[in-house]
Coordinates of C-alpha atoms in Angstrom, one line a residue:
X1 CA 161.1 -46.2 209.1
X2 CA 161.6 -48.0 212.5
X3 CA 163.9 -50.5 210.8
X4 CA 165.9 -47.8 209.1
X5 CA 166.4 -45.9 212.4
X6 CA 167.5 -49.2 214.1
X7 CA 170.0 -49.8 211.4
X8 CA 171.3 -46.2 211.7
X9 CA 171.6 -46.6 215.4
X10 CA 173.4 -49.9 215.1
X11 CA 175.8 -48.3 212.6
X12 CA 176.5 -45.4 215.0
X13 CA 177.1 -47.7 217.9
X14 CA 179.5 -49.7 215.8
X15 CA 181.3 -46.6 214.7
X16 CA 181.9 -45.1 218.2
X17 CA 182.7 -48.6 219.5
X18 CA 185.8 -48.6 217.2
X19 CA 187.2 -45.6 219.0
X20 CA 190.2 -46.7 221.1
X21 CA 188.8 -44.9 224.2
X22 CA 185.2 -46.1 224.1
X23 CA 185.7 -49.8 225.1
X24 CA 187.8 -48.8 228.1
X25 CA 185.3 -46.0 229.1
X26 CA 182.4 -48.4 228.8
X27 CA 184.1 -50.9 231.0
X28 CA 184.8 -48.3 233.7
X29 CA 181.3 -46.8 233.7
X30 CA 179.7 -50.2 233.6
X31 CA 181.6 -51.4 236.7
X32 CA 180.5 -48.3 238.7
X33 CA 176.9 -48.4 237.4
X34 CA 176.3 -52.1 238.0
X35 CA 176.7 -51.7 241.8
X36 CA 173.5 -52.3 243.7
X37 CA 171.3 -49.4 244.8
X38 CA 171.3 -50.8 248.4
X39 CA 173.6 -48.1 249.9
X40 CA 174.5 -49.6 253.3
X41 CA 175.6 -52.9 251.7
X42 CA 177.5 -51.5 248.8
X43 CA 178.9 -48.1 249.8
X44 CA 182.3 -49.8 250.4
X45 CA 182.1 -51.5 247.0
X46 CA 181.5 -48.1 245.2
X47 CA 184.3 -46.5 247.3
X48 CA 186.6 -49.4 246.5
X49 CA 185.9 -49.1 242.7
X50 CA 186.6 -45.3 242.8
X51 CA 189.7 -45.7 244.9
X52 CA 191.3 -47.9 242.2
X53 CA 191.4 -44.9 239.9
X54 CA 193.8 -42.3 241.4
X55 CA 192.7 -39.5 239.1
X56 CA 189.0 -40.1 239.7
X57 CA 189.6 -40.2 243.4
X58 CA 191.3 -36.9 243.4
X59 CA 188.7 -35.2 241.2
X60 CA 185.8 -36.5 243.3
X61 CA 187.4 -35.3 246.5
X62 CA 188.0 -31.9 245.0
X63 CA 184.4 -31.9 243.8
X64 CA 182.8 -32.7 247.2
X65 CA 185.1 -30.2 248.9
X66 CA 183.9 -27.4 246.7
X67 CA 181.2 -25.1 248.2
X68 CA 178.4 -25.5 249.3
X69 CA 178.6 -29.2 250.0
X70 CA 181.0 -29.2 252.9
X71 CA 182.4 -25.7 253.4
X72 CA 180.8 -25.6 256.9
X73 CA 182.3 -29.0 257.8
X74 CA 186.0 -28.3 257.3
X75 CA 186.6 -30.6 254.4
X76 CA 186.1 -34.2 253.3
X77 CA 189.1 -36.5 252.9
X78 CA 187.5 -39.8 252.0
X79 CA 185.4 -41.2 249.2
X80 CA 183.2 -43.0 251.7
X81 CA 182.3 -39.7 253.3
X82 CA 181.7 -38.1 249.9
X83 CA 179.2 -40.8 249.1
X84 CA 177.4 -40.4 252.4
X85 CA 177.1 -36.7 251.8
X86 CA 176.1 -36.6 248.2
X87 CA 174.2 -39.9 247.9
X88 CA 175.3 -43.0 246.1
X89 CA 173.4 -42.2 242.9
X90 CA 174.9 -38.7 242.6
X91 CA 178.4 -40.0 243.1
X92 CA 177.9 -42.7 240.5
X93 CA 176.7 -40.1 238.0
X94 CA 179.5 -37.7 238.8
X95 CA 182.0 -40.6 238.6
X96 CA 180.7 -41.6 235.1
X97 CA 180.8 -38.0 233.9
X98 CA 184.4 -37.4 235.2
X99 CA 185.5 -40.6 233.6
X100 CA 184.3 -39.2 230.3
X101 CA 186.0 -35.9 231.0
X102 CA 189.3 -37.8 231.7
X103 CA 189.0 -39.5 228.3
X104 CA 188.5 -36.1 226.6
X105 CA 191.4 -34.2 228.0
X106 CA 194.1 -34.5 225.4
X107 CA 192.1 -34.2 222.2
X108 CA 192.1 -31.2 219.8
X109 CA 188.4 -30.6 220.3
X110 CA 188.9 -30.6 224.1
X111 CA 187.5 -27.0 224.4
X112 CA 184.3 -27.9 222.7
X113 CA 184.0 -31.1 224.7
X114 CA 184.4 -29.3 228.0
X115 CA 181.8 -26.8 226.9
X116 CA 179.2 -29.4 226.1
X117 CA 180.1 -31.3 229.3
X118 CA 179.7 -28.1 231.4
X119 CA 176.4 -27.5 229.7
X120 CA 175.0 -30.8 231.0
X121 CA 176.5 -30.1 234.5
X122 CA 174.9 -26.7 234.6
X123 CA 171.5 -28.3 233.6
X124 CA 171.9 -30.8 236.4
X125 CA 172.6 -28.1 239.0
X126 CA 169.7 -25.9 237.7
X127 CA 167.3 -28.8 238.0
X128 CA 168.5 -29.8 241.5
X129 CA 168.3 -26.2 242.7
X130 CA 164.7 -25.9 241.5
X131 CA 163.9 -28.6 244.1
X132 CA 165.9 -27.1 246.9
X133 CA 166.1 -30.1 249.2
X134 CA 164.4 -33.4 249.3
X135 CA 164.8 -37.1 248.4
X136 CA 164.2 -36.5 244.7
X137 CA 167.0 -34.0 244.3
X138 CA 169.5 -36.7 243.5
X139 CA 167.3 -38.3 240.9
X140 CA 166.5 -35.0 239.2
X141 CA 170.3 -34.1 239.2
X142 CA 171.1 -37.3 237.4
X143 CA 168.2 -37.0 235.0
X144 CA 169.2 -33.5 233.8
X145 CA 172.9 -34.5 233.7
X146 CA 172.2 -37.4 231.3
X147 CA 169.5 -35.7 229.2
X148 CA 172.6 -34.2 227.6
X149 CA 174.4 -37.5 227.1
X150 CA 173.5 -37.8 223.4
X151 CA 175.1 -34.5 222.7
X152 CA 178.2 -35.4 224.7
X153 CA 178.6 -38.7 222.9
X154 CA 178.2 -37.0 219.5
X155 CA 180.8 -34.3 220.3
X156 CA 183.2 -36.9 221.7
X157 CA 183.0 -39.7 219.3
X158 CA 181.4 -38.2 216.1
X159 CA 183.1 -34.7 216.0
X160 CA 182.6 -34.0 212.3
X161 CA 178.8 -34.7 212.6
X162 CA 178.7 -32.6 215.8
X163 CA 180.2 -29.6 214.0
X164 CA 177.6 -29.8 211.2
X165 CA 174.8 -30.0 213.8
X166 CA 176.2 -27.1 215.7
X167 CA 176.6 -25.0 212.6
X168 CA 173.0 -25.6 211.6
X169 CA 171.5 -25.1 215.1
X170 CA 173.0 -21.7 215.8
X171 CA 172.1 -22.1 219.5
X172 CA 168.4 -22.9 218.8
X173 CA 167.2 -26.1 220.6
X174 CA 164.5 -27.0 218.1
X175 CA 166.9 -26.6 215.1
X176 CA 169.6 -28.6 217.0
X177 CA 167.1 -31.6 217.5
X178 CA 166.2 -31.5 213.8
X179 CA 169.8 -31.2 212.7
X180 CA 170.8 -34.1 214.9
X181 CA 168.1 -36.3 213.4
X182 CA 169.1 -35.4 209.9
X183 CA 172.9 -36.0 210.4
X184 CA 172.8 -38.9 212.9
X185 CA 169.6 -40.6 211.5
X186 CA 168.4 -40.9 215.1
X187 CA 167.7 -38.4 217.9
X188 CA 170.2 -37.6 220.7
X189 CA 167.9 -39.5 223.1
X190 CA 167.9 -42.7 221.0
X191 CA 171.7 -42.6 220.9
X192 CA 172.0 -41.9 224.6
X193 CA 169.5 -44.6 225.7
X194 CA 171.3 -47.2 223.5
X195 CA 174.6 -46.4 225.2
X196 CA 173.0 -46.2 228.7
X197 CA 171.7 -49.7 228.2
X198 CA 175.2 -50.8 227.3
X199 CA 176.5 -49.1 230.4
X200 CA 174.0 -50.8 232.7
X201 CA 172.2 -47.6 233.8
X202 CA 169.1 -48.4 236.0
X203 CA 165.8 -48.6 234.2
X204 CA 164.4 -45.6 236.1
X205 CA 167.4 -43.4 235.2
X206 CA 167.0 -44.5 231.5
X207 CA 163.4 -43.3 231.6
X208 CA 164.2 -39.9 233.2
X209 CA 167.1 -39.2 230.9
X210 CA 164.8 -39.2 227.9
X211 CA 163.5 -35.6 227.4
X212 CA 159.7 -35.4 227.6
X213 CA 157.8 -34.3 224.5
X214 CA 155.0 -31.8 224.0
X215 CA 153.9 -28.7 226.0
X216 CA 154.7 -28.3 229.7
X217 CA 151.8 -29.9 231.7
X218 CA 149.4 -27.4 233.2
X219 CA 149.7 -29.3 236.6
X220 CA 152.6 -31.3 238.0
X221 CA 152.3 -34.9 236.8
X222 CA 151.2 -37.4 239.5
X223 CA 153.6 -40.0 238.2
X224 CA 156.8 -39.0 240.1
X225 CA 159.2 -40.3 237.5
X226 CA 157.4 -38.3 234.8
X227 CA 157.5 -35.3 237.0
X228 CA 161.3 -35.8 237.5
X229 CA 161.7 -35.9 233.7
X230 CA 159.9 -32.5 233.4
X231 CA 162.0 -30.9 236.2
X232 CA 165.1 -32.2 234.5
X233 CA 163.9 -30.7 231.2
X234 CA 163.3 -27.4 233.0
X235 CA 166.9 -27.5 234.2
X236 CA 168.2 -28.2 230.7
X237 CA 166.2 -25.3 229.2
X238 CA 167.3 -22.9 232.0
X239 CA 170.9 -23.9 231.4
X240 CA 170.5 -23.2 227.6
X241 CA 168.8 -19.9 228.4
X242 CA 171.6 -18.9 230.7
X243 CA 174.2 -19.7 228.1
X244 CA 172.1 -17.7 225.5
X245 CA 172.3 -14.8 227.9
X246 CA 176.1 -15.3 228.2
X247 CA 176.3 -15.1 224.4
X248 CA 173.8 -12.3 223.8
X249 CA 174.1 -10.4 227.0
X250 CA 170.4 -10.5 228.1
X251 CA 168.1 -12.6 230.3
X252 CA 164.8 -12.4 228.5
X253 CA 164.8 -16.1 227.6
X254 CA 165.5 -17.0 231.2
X255 CA 162.5 -14.9 232.3
X256 CA 160.2 -16.6 229.8
X257 CA 161.3 -20.1 231.0
X258 CA 160.8 -19.1 234.7
X259 CA 157.2 -18.2 233.9
X260 CA 156.8 -21.5 232.0
X261 CA 158.1 -23.9 234.6
X262 CA 157.5 -22.2 238.0
X263 CA 154.3 -24.1 238.7
X264 CA 155.9 -27.5 238.3
X265 CA 158.1 -26.9 241.3
X266 CA 155.7 -24.7 243.3
X267 CA 157.7 -21.6 243.0
X268 CA 157.2 -18.0 241.7
X269 CA 159.1 -17.0 238.5
X270 CA 161.3 -14.8 240.6
X271 CA 162.2 -17.8 242.8
X272 CA 163.1 -19.8 239.7
X273 CA 165.4 -17.1 238.5
X274 CA 167.0 -17.0 241.9
X275 CA 167.4 -20.8 241.9
X276 CA 169.1 -20.5 238.5
X277 CA 171.5 -17.9 239.8
X278 CA 172.4 -20.1 242.8
X279 CA 172.9 -23.1 240.5
X280 CA 175.2 -21.0 238.3
X281 CA 177.3 -20.0 241.3
X282 CA 177.5 -23.5 242.5
X283 CA 178.5 -24.7 239.0
X284 CA 181.2 -22.0 238.9
X285 CA 182.8 -23.2 242.1
X286 CA 182.7 -26.8 241.2
X287 CA 184.0 -26.2 237.7
X288 CA 187.0 -24.4 239.3
X289 CA 187.5 -27.2 241.7
X290 CA 187.9 -29.9 239.0
X291 CA 189.7 -27.6 236.5
X292 CA 186.8 -27.3 234.1
X293 CA 186.6 -24.2 231.9
X294 CA 183.4 -23.2 230.2
X295 CA 181.9 -20.3 228.2
X296 CA 179.1 -19.5 230.6
X297 CA 181.3 -19.0 233.7
X298 CA 181.5 -15.2 233.9
X299 CA 178.3 -13.7 232.4
X300 CA 177.1 -10.5 234.0
X301 CA 173.7 -9.4 232.8
X302 CA 173.1 -5.7 232.7
X303 CA 170.7 -4.1 235.2
X304 CA 167.1 -3.6 234.0
X305 CA 166.7 -0.1 232.4
X306 CA 162.9 0.0 232.7
X307 CA 160.0 -1.9 234.1
X308 CA 159.6 -5.3 232.5
X309 CA 163.2 -5.3 231.3
X310 CA 165.4 -8.4 231.7
X311 CA 166.4 -9.4 235.3
X312 CA 170.0 -8.5 236.3
X313 CA 172.0 -11.6 237.4
X314 CA 175.4 -11.4 239.0
X315 CA 178.4 -13.5 237.9
X316 CA 179.3 -16.9 239.4
X317 CA 181.4 -16.8 242.5
X318 CA 184.7 -18.2 241.6
X319 CA 184.1 -18.1 237.8
X320 CA 187.2 -18.4 235.6
X321 CA 187.3 -14.7 234.5
X322 CA 185.3 -13.0 237.2
X323 CA 188.4 -12.2 239.3
X324 CA 186.5 -12.8 242.5
X325 CA 188.5 -14.5 245.3
X326 CA 187.0 -17.3 247.2
X327 CA 186.6 -17.0 250.9
X328 CA 188.7 -19.4 253.0
X329 CA 185.6 -21.3 253.9
X330 CA 184.9 -22.3 250.3
X331 CA 188.4 -23.2 249.2
X332 CA 188.4 -27.0 248.5
X333 CA 190.4 -29.1 251.0
X334 CA 192.6 -30.9 248.4
X335 CA 193.9 -34.1 249.8
X336 CA 195.4 -36.0 246.9
X337 CA 195.5 -39.8 247.1
X338 CA 199.3 -39.8 247.5
X339 CA 199.4 -37.1 250.2
X340 CA 201.7 -37.5 253.3
X341 CA 200.2 -39.9 255.9
X342 CA 200.0 -37.2 258.5
X343 CA 197.8 -35.0 256.2
X344 CA 195.5 -37.9 255.2
X345 CA 195.2 -38.9 258.9
X346 CA 194.5 -35.4 260.1
X347 CA 191.9 -34.6 257.5
X348 CA 190.4 -38.1 257.9
X349 CA 190.2 -37.7 261.7
X350 CA 188.2 -34.5 261.2
X351 CA 186.0 -36.3 258.6
X352 CA 185.4 -39.3 261.0
X353 CA 184.6 -37.0 263.9
X354 CA 182.0 -35.1 261.7
X355 CA 180.5 -38.4 260.7
X356 CA 180.2 -39.4 264.4
X357 CA 178.6 -36.0 265.3
X358 CA 176.2 -36.2 262.3
X359 CA 174.9 -39.6 263.5
X360 CA 176.1 -41.6 260.5
X361 CA 175.2 -45.3 260.8
X362 CA 177.8 -47.5 262.5
X363 CA 178.6 -49.5 259.4
X364 CA 179.3 -46.3 257.4
X365 CA 181.5 -44.9 260.2
X366 CA 183.5 -48.1 260.3
X367 CA 184.0 -48.1 256.5
X368 CA 185.1 -44.5 256.7
X369 CA 187.8 -45.4 259.2
X370 CA 189.0 -48.2 257.0
X371 CA 189.3 -45.9 254.0
X372 CA 191.3 -43.4 256.0
X373 CA 193.6 -46.1 257.2
X374 CA 194.0 -47.6 253.7
X375 CA 195.1 -44.3 252.2
X376 CA 197.2 -43.1 255.1
X377 CA 199.1 -46.4 255.7
X378 CA 199.3 -47.4 252.0
X379 CA 197.4 -50.7 252.7
X380 CA 195.5 -52.7 250.2
X381 CA 192.7 -54.4 252.2
X382 CA 191.2 -53.8 255.6
X383 CA 188.6 -55.3 257.9
X384 CA 186.9 -54.4 261.2
X385 CA 186.6 -57.6 263.1
X386 CA 184.4 -57.9 266.2
X387 CA 183.1 -60.8 268.5
X388 CA 179.6 -61.9 267.5
X389 CA 176.9 -61.7 270.2
X390 CA 175.8 -65.1 271.5
X391 CA 178.6 -67.1 269.9
X392 CA 182.3 -67.6 270.7
X393 CA 183.3 -66.3 267.3
X394 CA 184.7 -63.1 265.7
X395 CA 183.8 -61.9 262.2
X396 CA 184.2 -58.8 260.0
X397 CA 181.6 -56.0 260.4
X398 CA 183.1 -53.9 257.6
X399 CA 185.8 -54.3 254.9
X400 CA 187.4 -52.5 252.0
X401 CA 189.8 -53.3 249.2
X402 CA 190.3 -55.8 246.5
X403 CA 189.1 -59.3 247.5
X404 CA 188.3 -58.0 251.0
X405 CA 184.6 -58.8 250.7
X406 CA 185.4 -62.3 249.4
X407 CA 187.7 -63.0 252.3
X408 CA 185.2 -61.6 254.8
X409 CA 182.8 -64.4 253.9
X410 CA 185.5 -66.9 255.2
X411 CA 186.7 -64.7 258.1
X412 CA 185.2 -66.6 261.0
X413 CA 187.5 -67.2 263.9
X414 CA 187.1 -68.4 267.5
X415 CA 187.0 -65.2 269.6
X416 CA 189.6 -66.6 272.0
X417 CA 192.9 -68.4 271.2
X418 CA 192.0 -72.1 271.5
X419 CA 194.2 -74.1 273.9
X420 CA 196.7 -76.2 271.9
X421 CA 195.6 -74.6 268.6
X422 CA 198.4 -72.0 268.2
X423 CA 198.9 -73.0 264.6
X424 CA 195.9 -71.2 263.3
X425 CA 195.0 -68.4 265.8
X426 CA 197.6 -65.7 265.2
X427 CA 195.0 -63.2 264.1
X428 CA 193.0 -63.7 267.3
X429 CA 196.1 -63.6 269.4
X430 CA 197.2 -60.3 267.9
X431 CA 193.7 -59.0 267.9
X432 CA 193.3 -59.5 271.7
X433 CA 196.7 -57.9 272.6
X434 CA 196.9 -54.4 274.2
X435 CA 199.4 -53.1 271.7
X436 CA 199.5 -52.7 267.9
X437 CA 201.3 -55.4 265.8
X438 CA 203.1 -55.1 262.5
X439 CA 204.3 -58.2 260.6
X440 CA 206.7 -57.4 257.7
X441 CA 206.0 -60.5 255.6
X442 CA 203.1 -62.8 256.5
X443 CA 204.2 -65.3 253.9
X444 CA 207.3 -66.1 255.9
X445 CA 207.0 -69.8 256.9
X446 CA 206.9 -69.4 260.7
X447 CA 204.2 -66.7 260.4
X448 CA 202.2 -68.3 257.6
X449 CA 201.9 -71.6 259.6
X450 CA 199.9 -69.7 262.3
X451 CA 197.5 -68.1 259.8
X452 CA 194.3 -69.6 258.4
X453 CA 194.7 -71.4 255.1
X454 CA 192.1 -69.1 253.4
X455 CA 194.1 -66.0 254.4
X456 CA 197.5 -67.5 253.4
X457 CA 196.2 -68.3 250.0
X458 CA 195.2 -64.6 249.4
X459 CA 198.6 -63.2 250.4
X460 CA 201.4 -62.7 247.9
X461 CA 205.1 -62.7 248.9
X462 CA 206.0 -59.6 250.7
X463 CA 202.5 -58.9 252.1
X464 CA 202.7 -56.9 255.4
X465 CA 200.0 -57.0 258.0
X466 CA 198.9 -54.5 260.7
X467 CA 196.6 -55.5 263.6
X468 CA 195.2 -52.8 265.8
X469 CA 193.3 -54.1 268.8
X470 CA 190.1 -52.3 269.9
X471 CA 189.6 -51.9 273.6
X472 CA 187.3 -49.7 275.7
X473 CA 188.8 -49.8 279.2
X474 CA 188.8 -53.4 280.2
X475 CA 186.3 -54.3 277.5
X476 CA 187.6 -56.0 274.3
X477 CA 185.7 -54.9 271.2
X478 CA 187.7 -56.6 268.4
X479 CA 190.4 -55.4 266.0
X480 CA 191.4 -53.6 262.8
X481 CA 193.2 -55.8 260.3
X482 CA 195.1 -54.2 257.3
X483 CA 197.4 -55.8 254.8
X484 CA 199.3 -54.9 251.7
X485 CA 202.8 -54.7 250.1
X486 CA 203.4 -51.0 250.7
X487 CA 202.4 -50.5 254.3
X488 CA 204.2 -47.6 256.0
X489 CA 203.4 -48.0 259.7
X490 CA 207.0 -48.6 260.8
X491 CA 208.2 -45.4 259.2
X492 CA 205.6 -43.1 260.9
X493 CA 206.5 -40.7 263.6
X494 CA 204.9 -39.9 266.9
X495 CA 202.3 -37.5 265.5
X496 CA 201.1 -40.1 263.0
X497 CA 200.9 -42.8 265.6
X498 CA 198.7 -40.6 267.8
X499 CA 196.4 -39.9 264.8
X500 CA 196.1 -43.6 264.1
X501 CA 195.2 -44.3 267.7
X502 CA 192.6 -41.5 267.6
X503 CA 191.0 -43.0 264.5
X504 CA 191.1 -46.5 266.1
X505 CA 189.4 -45.1 269.2
X506 CA 186.6 -43.6 267.0
X507 CA 186.1 -47.1 265.5
X508 CA 185.8 -48.5 269.0
X509 CA 183.3 -45.8 269.9
X510 CA 181.3 -46.8 266.8
X511 CA 181.3 -50.4 268.0
X512 CA 180.2 -49.4 271.5
X513 CA 177.3 -47.4 270.0
X514 CA 176.3 -50.4 267.9
X515 CA 176.3 -52.7 270.9
X516 CA 174.4 -50.2 273.0
X517 CA 171.8 -49.7 270.3
X518 CA 171.5 -53.5 270.0
X519 CA 170.7 -53.8 273.7

């Protein structure tokens, strides 16, 4: 039996692997998922990976700007800030999901695909809302999101089998599981885990995305990963119950599940129902932000007619057919990747200021500044370079962009121009000036001769360079170094230049804070 199931699974993987979209999707998801879990070191690598996909960047920014993540902050304009607010794991999960959604957009079965995708998202929000706040919220969100991966893969890559399963299931979870096993030859979980391994999902996520079997434990499991699996399963069941209510117009299934799972999250059944309601509202807002339509968006349960009757639940704020207008504070601040420099700089300045007031670590604040500069000035790579304590040398503290990290490993310069060594100290010379510098083509012979060989080798013809020195009064702090072939600094007006200087000053303030903390 095990051999037969392995053969069926191998056949399914081979079949979906022949789909033109699947190899490209696998490559995208694998690149994002393989990034290390060490956030401070790899936040810029994840942001860098996302920024290379314009559509993904825009959708993620719209996502994070949807209520209730940042409505009270005035908007988020950068991927780096989005990661710091949501958590690296959540952003990786959302990015993988949105990649799948992008690949689904133009197919005939797009409506069904969006429905099943939204079902998993609703489950993730239901599970996360059951926890409220806490360090495990991110893990539970991802677990519930990917407990629906097998269904999503089937609908996307095996549509004819998905239709048979749906026809036999008729909305019943147990019948759906049996139908999936009959038509696929393996369970949804087996298919999902096989693909998750291909995509490089972390081992702990693979464990939590497999739905637990058997009755709900009488007490919360002491194994926290096992507990996360059960909370994720609760979110999935609550999402199904909500959608059942949307179809049949009553909430009795939701009430039963609230009684079944309340003790796992130390809540009353009434609090579980309230959490489900809040998750549905959040889902409605986020779905609208990313242009996702789904069947459960506008269900309004009827008020209870008698004691013990179903609980009345209001519709989602911002649902597709609810007709409710969003308040100004919850309208997403949409800053597309190709927006005018002034808009990106202004939104980014607000973002960077909020990061400073929130006490974000220095490294994250510096990377946030670099991302804003990259997008606003149309640069390709950027570094924050500062003198190293105790040595006469300057080196990058943060970097962003293709090859930026590789070059940062070689970016070690004397912190003062060496006497008689003008041939290789242009970066330091410009970095210590009191005005900004822009070089139109660093590969021009006279300029290239004064740049380090390792940097010259990484620049293609037509590469421009910006150097923004960082000073605090009479104290020199280092410089910002940006390059690329499409830099727009010379064309900017006075307002944009003032915004650039304000962002540069915030970077300097972050460096001063770092030095003060070090002392």
